[in-house]
Amino acid sequence: MIYDPGLHAEPDRYDEFSRRYRAELAAPELRGDLDHLRRLASARTVTLLTAVKNPDHSHVPVLLESLEDGSPR
């Protein structure tokens, strides 16, 4: 797993964190999980929970973008 949960806490390294997390989400072994979440969300409300202090500067925007457009960038 590439995702480093502490990396997003460093503002000057957020771009690196986002790039690495997008790469992880694009891994073939996670595509099925993301597709499953997309299918669930298309049929009903799905609530994702997080404990990060600053959701706008965390994994949340990257994950939501990936779920909304169907492909991590």
Coordinates of C-alpha atoms in Angstrom, one line a residue:
M1 CA 0.0 0.0 0.0
I2 CA 1.4 3.4 -1.1
Y3 CA -1.1 5.5 0.8
D4 CA 0.7 7.3 3.7
P5 CA -2.0 8.6 6.1
G6 CA 0.4 11.2 7.6
L7 CA 1.6 12.6 4.3
H8 CA -1.5 14.7 3.6
A9 CA -0.9 16.5 6.9
E10 CA 2.1 18.2 5.4
P11 CA 0.8 21.1 3.2
D12 CA 3.9 21.3 1.1
R13 CA 3.7 17.6 0.3
Y14 CA -0.1 17.4 -0.5
D15 CA 0.5 17.3 -4.3
E16 CA 2.8 14.3 -3.8
F17 CA 0.3 12.7 -1.5
S18 CA -2.5 13.2 -4.0
R19 CA -0.4 11.8 -6.9
R20 CA 0.5 8.7 -4.9
Y21 CA -3.0 8.1 -3.6
R22 CA -4.5 8.4 -7.1
A23 CA -1.9 5.8 -8.3
E24 CA -2.9 3.5 -5.5
L25 CA -6.6 3.9 -6.4
A26 CA -5.8 3.1 -10.0
A27 CA -4.3 -0.3 -9.0
P28 CA -6.2 -3.2 -10.6
E29 CA -6.8 -4.8 -7.2
L30 CA -8.8 -1.8 -6.0
R31 CA -10.8 -1.2 -9.2
G32 CA -13.5 -3.7 -8.2
D33 CA -13.9 -2.1 -4.8
L34 CA -14.3 1.4 -6.3
D35 CA -16.7 0.0 -9.0
H36 CA -18.8 -1.6 -6.2
L37 CA -19.0 1.7 -4.3
R38 CA -20.1 3.5 -7.5
R39 CA -22.8 0.9 -8.1
L40 CA -24.1 1.3 -4.5
A41 CA -24.0 5.1 -4.8
S42 CA -26.0 5.0 -8.1
A43 CA -28.8 3.1 -6.3
R44 CA -28.9 4.8 -2.9
T45 CA -27.2 7.3 -0.6
V46 CA -23.7 6.1 0.5
T47 CA -22.1 7.8 3.5
L48 CA -18.3 7.7 3.8
L49 CA -16.8 8.5 7.2
T50 CA -13.5 9.9 8.0
A51 CA -11.6 11.1 11.1
V52 CA -9.3 13.6 9.4
K53 CA -9.1 17.0 10.9
N54 CA -9.1 18.8 7.6
P55 CA -11.2 16.9 5.0
D56 CA -10.5 19.4 2.2
H57 CA -6.8 18.7 2.6
S58 CA -6.8 14.9 2.9
H59 CA -7.6 11.7 1.0
V60 CA -11.3 12.7 0.9
P61 CA -11.2 14.9 -2.2
V62 CA -9.1 12.5 -4.1
L63 CA -11.4 9.5 -3.3
L64 CA -14.5 11.5 -4.1
E65 CA -13.1 12.6 -7.4
S66 CA -12.2 9.0 -8.3
L67 CA -15.7 7.8 -7.3
E68 CA -17.5 10.6 -9.2
D69 CA -15.6 10.4 -12.5
G70 CA -14.8 6.7 -12.6
S71 CA -11.0 7.1 -12.9
P72 CA -8.3 8.2 -10.5
R73 CA -6.2 11.0 -12.1

